[in-house]
Coordinates of C-alpha atoms in Angstrom, one line a residue:
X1 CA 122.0 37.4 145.3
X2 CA 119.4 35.3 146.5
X3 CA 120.6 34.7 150.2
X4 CA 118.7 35.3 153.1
X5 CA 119.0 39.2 154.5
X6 CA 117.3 40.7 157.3
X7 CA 117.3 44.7 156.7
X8 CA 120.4 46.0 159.5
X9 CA 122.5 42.3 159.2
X10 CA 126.0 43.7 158.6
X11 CA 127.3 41.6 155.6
X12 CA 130.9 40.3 156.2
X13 CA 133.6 42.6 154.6
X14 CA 137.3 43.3 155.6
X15 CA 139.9 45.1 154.0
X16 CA 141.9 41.5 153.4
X17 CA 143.2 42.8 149.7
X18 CA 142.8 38.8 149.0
X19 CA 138.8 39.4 148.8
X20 CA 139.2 41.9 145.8
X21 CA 139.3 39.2 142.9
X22 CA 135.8 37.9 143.9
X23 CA 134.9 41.8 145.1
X24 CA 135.9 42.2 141.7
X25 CA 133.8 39.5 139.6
X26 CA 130.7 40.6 142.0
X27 CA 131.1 44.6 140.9
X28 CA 131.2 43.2 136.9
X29 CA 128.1 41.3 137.3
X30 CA 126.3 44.1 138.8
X31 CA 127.6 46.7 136.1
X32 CA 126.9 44.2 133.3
X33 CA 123.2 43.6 133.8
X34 CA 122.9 47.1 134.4
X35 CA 124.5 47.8 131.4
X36 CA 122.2 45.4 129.4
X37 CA 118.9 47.0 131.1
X38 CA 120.8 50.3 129.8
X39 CA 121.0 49.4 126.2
X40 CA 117.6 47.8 125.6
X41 CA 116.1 51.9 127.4
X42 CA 118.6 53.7 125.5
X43 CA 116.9 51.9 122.2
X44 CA 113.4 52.2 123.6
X45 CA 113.8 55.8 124.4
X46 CA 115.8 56.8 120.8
X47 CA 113.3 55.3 118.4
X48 CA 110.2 56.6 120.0
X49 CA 112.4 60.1 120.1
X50 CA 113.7 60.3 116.6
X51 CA 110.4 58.8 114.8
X52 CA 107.3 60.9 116.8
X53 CA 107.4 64.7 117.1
X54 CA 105.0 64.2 120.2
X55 CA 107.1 61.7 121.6
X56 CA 110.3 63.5 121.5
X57 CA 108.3 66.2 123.1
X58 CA 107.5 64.4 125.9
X59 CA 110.5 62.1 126.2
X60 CA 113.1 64.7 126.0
X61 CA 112.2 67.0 128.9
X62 CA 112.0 63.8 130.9
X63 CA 115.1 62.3 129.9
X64 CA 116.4 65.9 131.5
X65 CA 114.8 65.2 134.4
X66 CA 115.7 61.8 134.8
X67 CA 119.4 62.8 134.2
X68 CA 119.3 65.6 137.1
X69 CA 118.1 63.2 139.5
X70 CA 121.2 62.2 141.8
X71 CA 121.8 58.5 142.4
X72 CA 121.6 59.2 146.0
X73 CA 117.8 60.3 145.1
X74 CA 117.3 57.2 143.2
X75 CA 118.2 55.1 146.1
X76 CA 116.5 56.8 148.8
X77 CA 113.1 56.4 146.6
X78 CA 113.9 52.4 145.6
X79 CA 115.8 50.6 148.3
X80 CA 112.5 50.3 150.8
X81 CA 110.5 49.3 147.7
X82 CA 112.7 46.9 146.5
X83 CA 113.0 44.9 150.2
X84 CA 109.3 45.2 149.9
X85 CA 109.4 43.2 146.6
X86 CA 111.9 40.9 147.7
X87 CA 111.0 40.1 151.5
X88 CA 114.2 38.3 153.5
X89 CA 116.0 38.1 150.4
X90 CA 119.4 39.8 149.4
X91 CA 118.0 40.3 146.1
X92 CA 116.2 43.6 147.4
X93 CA 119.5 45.3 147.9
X94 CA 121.5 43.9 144.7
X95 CA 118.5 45.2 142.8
X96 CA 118.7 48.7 144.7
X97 CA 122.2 48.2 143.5
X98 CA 122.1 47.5 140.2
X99 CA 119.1 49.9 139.2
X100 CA 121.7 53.0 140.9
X101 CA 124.4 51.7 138.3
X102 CA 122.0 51.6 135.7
X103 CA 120.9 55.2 136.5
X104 CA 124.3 56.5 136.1
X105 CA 124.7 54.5 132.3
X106 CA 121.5 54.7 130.9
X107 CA 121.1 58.5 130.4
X108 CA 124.0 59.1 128.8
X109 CA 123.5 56.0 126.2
X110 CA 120.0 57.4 125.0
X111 CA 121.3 60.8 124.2
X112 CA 124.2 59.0 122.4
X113 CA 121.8 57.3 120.6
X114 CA 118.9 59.7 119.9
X115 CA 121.5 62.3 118.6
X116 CA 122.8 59.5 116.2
X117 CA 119.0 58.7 114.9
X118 CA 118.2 62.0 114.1
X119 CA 122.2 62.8 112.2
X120 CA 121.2 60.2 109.5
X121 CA 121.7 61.8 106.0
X122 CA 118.4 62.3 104.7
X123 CA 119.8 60.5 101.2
X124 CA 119.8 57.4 103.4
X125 CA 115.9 57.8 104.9
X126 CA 115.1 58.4 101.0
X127 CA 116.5 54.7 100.2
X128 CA 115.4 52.9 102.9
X129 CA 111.3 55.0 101.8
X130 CA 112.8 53.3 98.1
X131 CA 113.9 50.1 99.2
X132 CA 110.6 49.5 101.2
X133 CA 112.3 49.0 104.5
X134 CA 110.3 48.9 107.7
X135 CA 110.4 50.3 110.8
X136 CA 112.2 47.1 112.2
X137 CA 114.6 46.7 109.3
X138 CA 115.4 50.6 109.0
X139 CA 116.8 50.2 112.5
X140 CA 118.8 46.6 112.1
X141 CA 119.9 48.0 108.5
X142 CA 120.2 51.7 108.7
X143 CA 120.0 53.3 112.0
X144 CA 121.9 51.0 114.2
X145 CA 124.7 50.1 112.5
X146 CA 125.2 54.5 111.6
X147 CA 125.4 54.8 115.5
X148 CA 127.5 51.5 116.4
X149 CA 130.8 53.3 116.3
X150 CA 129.7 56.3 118.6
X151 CA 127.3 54.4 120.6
X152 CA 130.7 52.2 121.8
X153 CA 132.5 55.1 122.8
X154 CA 129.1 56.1 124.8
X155 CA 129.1 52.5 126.2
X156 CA 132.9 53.1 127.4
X157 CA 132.2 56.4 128.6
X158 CA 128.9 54.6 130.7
X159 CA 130.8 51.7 132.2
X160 CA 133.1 54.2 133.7
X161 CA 130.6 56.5 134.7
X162 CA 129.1 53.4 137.1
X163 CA 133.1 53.0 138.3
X164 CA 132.6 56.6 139.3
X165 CA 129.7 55.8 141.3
X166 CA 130.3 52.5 142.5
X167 CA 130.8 53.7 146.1
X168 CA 127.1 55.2 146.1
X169 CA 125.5 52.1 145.0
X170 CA 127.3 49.4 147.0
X171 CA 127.9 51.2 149.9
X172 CA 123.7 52.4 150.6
X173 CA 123.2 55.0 153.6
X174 CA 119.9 55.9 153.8
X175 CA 117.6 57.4 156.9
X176 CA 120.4 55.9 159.3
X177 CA 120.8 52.6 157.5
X178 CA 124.3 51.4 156.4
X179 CA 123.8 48.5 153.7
X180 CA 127.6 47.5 152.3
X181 CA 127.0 45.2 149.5
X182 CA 130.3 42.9 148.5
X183 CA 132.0 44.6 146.1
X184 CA 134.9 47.1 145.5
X185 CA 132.6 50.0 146.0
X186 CA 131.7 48.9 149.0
X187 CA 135.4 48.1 149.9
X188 CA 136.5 51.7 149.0
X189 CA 134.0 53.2 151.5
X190 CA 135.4 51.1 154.0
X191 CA 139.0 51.8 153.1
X192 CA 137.8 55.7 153.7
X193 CA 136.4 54.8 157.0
X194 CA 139.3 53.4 158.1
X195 CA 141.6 55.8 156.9
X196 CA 143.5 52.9 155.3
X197 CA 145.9 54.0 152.4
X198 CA 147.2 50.8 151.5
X199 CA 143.4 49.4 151.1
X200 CA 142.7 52.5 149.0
X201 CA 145.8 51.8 147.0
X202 CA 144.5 47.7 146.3
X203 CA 141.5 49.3 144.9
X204 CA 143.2 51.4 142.6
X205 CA 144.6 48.6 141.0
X206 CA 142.1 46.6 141.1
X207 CA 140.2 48.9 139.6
X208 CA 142.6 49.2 136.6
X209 CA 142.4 45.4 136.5
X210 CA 138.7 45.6 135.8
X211 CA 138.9 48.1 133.3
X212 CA 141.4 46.6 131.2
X213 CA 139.9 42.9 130.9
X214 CA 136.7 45.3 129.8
X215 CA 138.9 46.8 127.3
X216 CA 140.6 43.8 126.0
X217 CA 137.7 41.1 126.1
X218 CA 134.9 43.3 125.5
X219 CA 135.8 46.9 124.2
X220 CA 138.8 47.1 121.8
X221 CA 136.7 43.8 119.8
X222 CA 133.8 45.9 119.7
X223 CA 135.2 48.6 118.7
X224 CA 137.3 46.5 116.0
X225 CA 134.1 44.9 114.6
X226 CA 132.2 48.3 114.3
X227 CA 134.8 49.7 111.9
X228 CA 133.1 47.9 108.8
X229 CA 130.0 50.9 109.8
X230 CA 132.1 53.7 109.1
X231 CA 130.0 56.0 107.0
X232 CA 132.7 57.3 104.3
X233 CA 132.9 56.6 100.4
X234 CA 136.9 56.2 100.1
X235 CA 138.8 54.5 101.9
X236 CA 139.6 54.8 105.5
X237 CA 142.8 55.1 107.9
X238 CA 144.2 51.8 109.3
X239 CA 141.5 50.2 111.1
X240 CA 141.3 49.3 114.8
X241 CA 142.7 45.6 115.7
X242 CA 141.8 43.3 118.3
X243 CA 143.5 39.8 119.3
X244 CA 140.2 38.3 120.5
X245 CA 138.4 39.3 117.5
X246 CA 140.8 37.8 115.3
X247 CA 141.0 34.4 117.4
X248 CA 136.7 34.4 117.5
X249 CA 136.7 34.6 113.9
X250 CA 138.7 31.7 113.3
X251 CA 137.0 29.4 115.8
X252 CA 134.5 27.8 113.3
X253 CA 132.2 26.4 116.2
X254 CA 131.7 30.0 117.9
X255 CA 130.9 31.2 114.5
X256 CA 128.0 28.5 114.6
X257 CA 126.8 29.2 117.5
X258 CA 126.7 33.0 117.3
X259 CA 124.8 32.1 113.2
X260 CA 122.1 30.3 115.6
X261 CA 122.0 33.0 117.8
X262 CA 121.0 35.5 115.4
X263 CA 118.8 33.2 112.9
X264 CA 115.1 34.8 114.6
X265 CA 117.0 38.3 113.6
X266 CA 117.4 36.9 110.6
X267 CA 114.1 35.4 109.6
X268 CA 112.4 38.9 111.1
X269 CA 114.6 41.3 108.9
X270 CA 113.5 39.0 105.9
X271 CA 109.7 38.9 106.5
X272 CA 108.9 41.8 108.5
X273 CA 109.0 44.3 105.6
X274 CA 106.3 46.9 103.8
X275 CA 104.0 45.7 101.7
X276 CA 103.4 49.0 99.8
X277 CA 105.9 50.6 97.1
X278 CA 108.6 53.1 99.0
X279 CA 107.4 56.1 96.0
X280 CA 103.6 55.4 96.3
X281 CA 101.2 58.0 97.8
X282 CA 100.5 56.1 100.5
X283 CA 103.7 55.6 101.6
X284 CA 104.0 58.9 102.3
X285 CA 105.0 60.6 105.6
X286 CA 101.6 62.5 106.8
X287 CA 102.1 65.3 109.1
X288 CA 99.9 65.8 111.7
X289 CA 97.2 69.0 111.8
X290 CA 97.8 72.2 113.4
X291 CA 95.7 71.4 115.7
X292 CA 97.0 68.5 117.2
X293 CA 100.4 70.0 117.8
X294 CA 98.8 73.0 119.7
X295 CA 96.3 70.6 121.6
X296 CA 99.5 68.4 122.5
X297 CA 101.3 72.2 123.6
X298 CA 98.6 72.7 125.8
X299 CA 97.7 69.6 127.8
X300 CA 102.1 68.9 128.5
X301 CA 101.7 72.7 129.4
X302 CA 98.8 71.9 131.7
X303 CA 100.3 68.8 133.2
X304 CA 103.2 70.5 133.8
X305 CA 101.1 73.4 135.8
X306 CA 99.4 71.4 137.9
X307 CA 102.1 69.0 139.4
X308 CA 104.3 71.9 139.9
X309 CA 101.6 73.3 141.5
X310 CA 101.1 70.7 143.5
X311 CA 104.5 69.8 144.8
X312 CA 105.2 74.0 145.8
X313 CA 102.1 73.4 147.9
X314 CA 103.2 70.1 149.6
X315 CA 106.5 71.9 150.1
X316 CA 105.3 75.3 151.5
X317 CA 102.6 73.2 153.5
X318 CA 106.2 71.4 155.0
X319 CA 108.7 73.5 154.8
X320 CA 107.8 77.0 154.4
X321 CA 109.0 79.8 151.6
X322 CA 112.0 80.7 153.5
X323 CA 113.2 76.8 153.2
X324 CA 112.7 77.1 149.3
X325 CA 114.6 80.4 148.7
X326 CA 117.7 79.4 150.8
X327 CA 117.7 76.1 148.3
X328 CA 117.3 78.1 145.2
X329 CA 119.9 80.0 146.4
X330 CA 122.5 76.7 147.0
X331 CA 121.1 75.6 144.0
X332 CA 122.5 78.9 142.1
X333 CA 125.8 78.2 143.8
X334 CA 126.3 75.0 142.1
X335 CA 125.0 76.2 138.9
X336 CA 127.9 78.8 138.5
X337 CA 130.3 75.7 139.6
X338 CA 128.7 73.9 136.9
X339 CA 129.0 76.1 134.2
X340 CA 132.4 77.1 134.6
X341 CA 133.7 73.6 135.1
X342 CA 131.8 73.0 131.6
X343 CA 133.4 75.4 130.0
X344 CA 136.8 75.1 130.8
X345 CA 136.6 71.3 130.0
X346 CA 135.3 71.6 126.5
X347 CA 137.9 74.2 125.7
X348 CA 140.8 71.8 127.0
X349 CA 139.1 68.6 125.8
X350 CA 137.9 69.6 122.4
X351 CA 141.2 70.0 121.0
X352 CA 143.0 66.1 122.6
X353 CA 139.6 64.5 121.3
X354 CA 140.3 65.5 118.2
X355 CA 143.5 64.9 117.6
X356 CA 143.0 61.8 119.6
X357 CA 139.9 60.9 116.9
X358 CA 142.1 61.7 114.0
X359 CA 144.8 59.4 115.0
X360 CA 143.5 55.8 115.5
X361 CA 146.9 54.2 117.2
X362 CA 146.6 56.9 119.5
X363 CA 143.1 56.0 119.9
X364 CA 143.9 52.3 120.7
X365 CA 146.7 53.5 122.9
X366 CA 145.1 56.3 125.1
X367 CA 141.9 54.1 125.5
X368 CA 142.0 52.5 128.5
X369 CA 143.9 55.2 130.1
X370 CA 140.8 57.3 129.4
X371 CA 138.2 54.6 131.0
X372 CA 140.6 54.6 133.8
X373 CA 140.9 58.2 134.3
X374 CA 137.1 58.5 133.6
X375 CA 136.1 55.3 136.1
X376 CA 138.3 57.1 138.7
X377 CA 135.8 57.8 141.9
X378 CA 136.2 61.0 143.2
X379 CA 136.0 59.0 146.9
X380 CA 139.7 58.1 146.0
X381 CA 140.8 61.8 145.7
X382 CA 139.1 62.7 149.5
X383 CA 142.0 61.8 151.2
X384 CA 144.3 64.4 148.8
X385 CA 141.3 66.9 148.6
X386 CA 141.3 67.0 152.4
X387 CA 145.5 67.0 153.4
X388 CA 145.7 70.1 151.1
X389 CA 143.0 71.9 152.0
X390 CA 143.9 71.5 155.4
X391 CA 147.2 72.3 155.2
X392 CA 147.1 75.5 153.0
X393 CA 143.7 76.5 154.9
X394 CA 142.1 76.7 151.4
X395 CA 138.5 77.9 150.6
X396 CA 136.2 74.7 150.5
X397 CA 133.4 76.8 148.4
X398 CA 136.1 77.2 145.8
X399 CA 138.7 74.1 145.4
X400 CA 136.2 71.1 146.2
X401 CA 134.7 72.4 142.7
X402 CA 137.3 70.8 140.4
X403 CA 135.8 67.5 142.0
X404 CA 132.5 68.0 140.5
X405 CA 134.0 68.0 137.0
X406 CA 136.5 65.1 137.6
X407 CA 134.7 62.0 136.1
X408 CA 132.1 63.9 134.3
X409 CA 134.9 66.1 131.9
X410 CA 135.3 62.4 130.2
X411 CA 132.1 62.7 128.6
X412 CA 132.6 65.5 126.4
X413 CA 136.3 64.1 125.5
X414 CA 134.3 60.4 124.4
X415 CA 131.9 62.5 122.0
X416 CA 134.5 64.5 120.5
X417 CA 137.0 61.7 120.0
X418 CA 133.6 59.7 118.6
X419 CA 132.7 62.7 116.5
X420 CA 136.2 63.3 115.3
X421 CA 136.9 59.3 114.7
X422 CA 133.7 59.7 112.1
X423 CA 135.0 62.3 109.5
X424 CA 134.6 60.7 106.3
X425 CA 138.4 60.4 104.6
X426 CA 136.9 62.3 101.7
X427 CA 136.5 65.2 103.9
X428 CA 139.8 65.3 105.2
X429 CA 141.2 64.9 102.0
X430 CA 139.4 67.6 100.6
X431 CA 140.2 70.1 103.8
X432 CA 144.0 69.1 102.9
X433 CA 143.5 69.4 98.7
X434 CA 142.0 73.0 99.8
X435 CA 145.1 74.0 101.8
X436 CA 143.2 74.4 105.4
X437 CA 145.2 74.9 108.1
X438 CA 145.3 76.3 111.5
X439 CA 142.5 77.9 112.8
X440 CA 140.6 78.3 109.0
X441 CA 140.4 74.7 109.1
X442 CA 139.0 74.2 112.8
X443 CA 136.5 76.4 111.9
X444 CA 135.8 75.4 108.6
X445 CA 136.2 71.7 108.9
X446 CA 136.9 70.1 112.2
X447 CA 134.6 72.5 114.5
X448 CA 131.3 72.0 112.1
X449 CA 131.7 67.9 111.9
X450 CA 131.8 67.5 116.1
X451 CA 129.9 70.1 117.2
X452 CA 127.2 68.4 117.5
X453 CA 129.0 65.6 119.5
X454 CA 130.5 68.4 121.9
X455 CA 127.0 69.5 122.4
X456 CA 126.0 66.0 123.3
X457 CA 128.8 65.2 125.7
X458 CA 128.2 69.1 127.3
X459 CA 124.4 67.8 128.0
X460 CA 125.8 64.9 129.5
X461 CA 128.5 66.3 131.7
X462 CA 126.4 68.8 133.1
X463 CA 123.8 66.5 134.0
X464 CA 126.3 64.4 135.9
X465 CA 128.2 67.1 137.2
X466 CA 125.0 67.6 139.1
X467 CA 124.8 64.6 140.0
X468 CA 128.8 64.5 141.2
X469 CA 127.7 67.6 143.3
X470 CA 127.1 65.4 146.1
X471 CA 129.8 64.1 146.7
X472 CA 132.2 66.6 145.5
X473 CA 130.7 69.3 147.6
X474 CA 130.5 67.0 151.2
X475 CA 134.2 65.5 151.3
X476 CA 134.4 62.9 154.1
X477 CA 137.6 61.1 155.5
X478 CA 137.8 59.5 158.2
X479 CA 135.9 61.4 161.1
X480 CA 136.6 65.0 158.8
X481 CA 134.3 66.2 156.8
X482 CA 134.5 69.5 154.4
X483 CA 131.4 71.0 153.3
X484 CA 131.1 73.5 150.8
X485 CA 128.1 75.6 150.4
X486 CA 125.8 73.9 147.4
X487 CA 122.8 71.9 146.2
X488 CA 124.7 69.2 146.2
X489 CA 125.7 68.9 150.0
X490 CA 122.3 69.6 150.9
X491 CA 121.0 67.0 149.3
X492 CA 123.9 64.3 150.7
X493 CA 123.0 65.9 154.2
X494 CA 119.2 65.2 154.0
X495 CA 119.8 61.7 152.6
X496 CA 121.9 60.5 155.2
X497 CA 119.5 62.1 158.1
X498 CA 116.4 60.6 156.4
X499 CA 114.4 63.7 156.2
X500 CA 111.9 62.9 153.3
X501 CA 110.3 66.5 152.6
X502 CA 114.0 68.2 152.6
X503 CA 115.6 65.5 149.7
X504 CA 112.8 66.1 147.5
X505 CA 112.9 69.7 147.8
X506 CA 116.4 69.3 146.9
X507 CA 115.9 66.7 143.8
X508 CA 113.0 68.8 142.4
X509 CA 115.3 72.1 142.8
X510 CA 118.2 70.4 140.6
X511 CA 115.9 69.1 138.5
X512 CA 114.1 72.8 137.7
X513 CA 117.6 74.3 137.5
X514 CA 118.8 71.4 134.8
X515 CA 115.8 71.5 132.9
X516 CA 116.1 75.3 132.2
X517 CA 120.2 75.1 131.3
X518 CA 119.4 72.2 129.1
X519 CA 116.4 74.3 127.5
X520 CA 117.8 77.7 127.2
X521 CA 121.8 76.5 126.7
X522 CA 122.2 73.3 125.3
X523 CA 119.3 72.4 123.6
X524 CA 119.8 75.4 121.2
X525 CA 122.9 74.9 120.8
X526 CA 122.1 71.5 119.3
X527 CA 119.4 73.2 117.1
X528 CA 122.2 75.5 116.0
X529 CA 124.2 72.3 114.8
X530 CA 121.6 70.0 113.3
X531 CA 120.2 73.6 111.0
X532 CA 124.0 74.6 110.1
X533 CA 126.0 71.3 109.7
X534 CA 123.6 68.5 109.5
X535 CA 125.0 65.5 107.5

């Protein structure tokens, strides 16, 4: 990472399958680090959410923002400054890299784990208030371990989202430059160049590789190990098993290592507590005045005003009106794409994650099939999407859609299968004592207790079908190329020409039109479930 680079030095890459182990190792190290910077923001972001009003205020909307902002966006805003930070030096690039993978995990691990923080029964804040638990130990003792098991799924469903857009972030063309880092990414996009089949086919497997060793060495232990946080009084199904996690906990000397490892935890959880009585007065939540909540109102609203105000001037001053209308009108396109893609997903995936939740060897079985399917680039479909709709002389507007909706559909089947995988036994048993069946128990039992986790995975999946837009609706194989009229192959267009004023147009566009689905759609639907079936 470290080598000497010069901005325009082709890097050496072939299509010699033999390179795809070490492509391989380089990809894992790239989606690991960003996967660590992912977890430690996805903590940040939920605690400051769930514990103050005017942060979740603030954090929220941005979160929504951040979200709608496509990865090619990201990079056309970070890769000059990071070969500014890091003059000469690859490290620029793999930085560029890693910060586009981390934009496509992070998002979807702080809704994850913001939704989790604010589902903890209120019997269990009352304790912790009794128990004299503070901030710090409420979230090692309480909070975290509630969210482990559907924060996992999350973290699945966000190492396959950077699979999905590994081609983006290895593979960097921006304002005419072609930067191909070493990695399968990278290797994909050059299989697509070269029209190569076979190279394409290497990748696939390799790919499958990867995603299996993270299932079996990092994964299915997890996910083994988390079981013990199940929230439920009696006792549970048949728990998930792991052959690593078995073998780790009978190797004495790891055990004392990973005991030293987590001593400062230790010593913090035992001497960072309150110092006043959990029933006191003063121990007391204290709401905040009137006031301050409308004076709050009025200076986001402000804020808001003016540097929306000052981007349509910089725009109009740029572009012109008639440049804005035509994008509000591609962005409108790609807004009925989204929401029909959405809503046929949840009403096929809805039902499989639940049965998939409710049936743990299932769960273990279909697991990695899922990653796979939801790690899947959409790059590898281009040469299908492109032979058919050539052949049958097919409608680009309408059949490159289903590719917008073709890694992002996983999300909402993660949440549910994590939703569903969280029934408490007593529940279960009590929907059976009661004699529900058929559709009086989905809508008495099963539809209440994941609702909220189909709401979650909707907000996710239509954020990144936005950001999927780009490459689902400008198909490119070879020296063909099908467009289909959206937001999404504007923005891929004005990226790859390196015209500043037209990209951001496009970015802020996606981002106004996210922000008001999330706000008028989503959001209340997720109000709707935390009033009706909270807890």
């Amino acid at each position: 990472m470290v080598q000497p680079y010069r901005p325009g030095t082709p890097l050496l890459l072939t299509l010699d399958p033999r390179q795809l182990p070490e492509l391989l190792l380089r990809t894992s190290l790239r989606m690991l680090i960003a996967l660590a910077a992912s977890l430690l923001f996805a903590a940040l972001f939920a605690v400051s959410a769930a514990r103050s009003r005017l942060a979740e205020r603030v954090l929220v909307p941005l979160l929504d923002v951040l979200q709608s902002i496509p990865v090619l966006g990201f990079l056309t805003l970070t890769v000059t400054g990071f070969l500014a930070l890091f003059p000469g030096r690859l490290l620029g690039v793999e930085c560029a890299a890693i910060f586009a993978l981390f934009t496509s995990q992070a998002w979807n691990l702080a809704f994850s784990l913001h939704q989790s923080l604010r589902s903890v029964p209120s019997e269990l804040h009352e304790a912790a208030r009794i128990f004299q638990l503070s901030g710090w130990q409420r979230f090692w003792r309480l909070e975290l371990p509630l969210a482990t098991p559907a924060l996992l799924w999350n973290l699945m469903m966000s190492v396959a989202g950077g699979w999905f857009f590994i081609v983006a972030s290895e593979a960097i063309t921006v304002s005419g430059r072609d930067i191909k880092l070493p990695g399968v990414g990278s290797y994909i996009a050059l299989a697509i160049e070269a029209r190569d089949l076979g190279a394409i086919a290497w990748a696939i497997v390799t790919m499958f590789v990867g995603l299996l060793l993270y299932d079996q060495l990092l994964f299915r232990p997890l996910l083994a190990w988390a079981d013990r946080f199940r929230f439920e009084e009696g006792a549970g199904s048949a728990p998930p098993r792991s052959w690593l996690l078995r073998g780790l906990r009978r190797a004495p000397l790891l055990g004392a290592i990973g005991h030293g490892l987590t001593q400062p935890l230790r010593w913090s959880l035992q001497h960072w507590g309150r110092r006043t009585d959990g029933l006191s007065p003063s121990a007391r939540p204290r709401g905040a005045p009137v006031w301050h909540d409308r004076l709050t109102d009025a200076t986001l609203l402000l804020a808001a005003g003016l540097s929306t105000g000052a981007l349509l001037h910089w725009l109009q001053s740029r572009l012109g009106w008639a440049e804005l209308v035509e994008v509000l009108l591609l962005g409108s396109l790609t807004l009925a794409r989204v929401l029909v893609l959405i809503t046929l997903a949840v009403l096929v995936w809805v039902p499989v994650g639940v049965w998939i939740g409710l049936n743990p060897r299932w769960s273990s079985r279909l697991q990695v099939v899922v990653q796979f399917l939801a790690a899947f680039p959409a790059n590898l479909t281009f040469p299908v999407a492109v032979m058919v709709l050539l052949h049958w002389r097919l409608d680009p507007d309408v059949w490159l859609s289903p590719l917008m909706v073709l890694g992002t559909q996983w999300y909402i089947l993660f949440n549910v299968i994590a939703g569903a995988a969280a029934i408490p036994e007593e529940l279960r048993l009590a929907a059976a004592s009661l004699g529900l069946r058929g559709w009086l128990k989905w809508r008495r039992c099963l539809l209440p207790a994941v609702f909220p986790s189909v709401v979650t995975g909707a907000i996710t999946a239509s954020g990144g079908s936005w950001n999927a837009s780009i490459v689902a609706e400008c198909v490119t194989w070879g020296d063909t190329t099908l467009q289909a009229r959206g937001l999404g192959s504007y923005i891929a267009r004005m990226s790859e020409a390196g015209d500043f004023a037209r990209l951001v147009l496009g970015i802020a566009v996606m981002c106004l039109f996210v922000m008001v689905l999330n706000r008028l759609l989503w959001r209340r639907l997720y109000r709707l479930a935390e009033q009706r079936w909270h807890g």
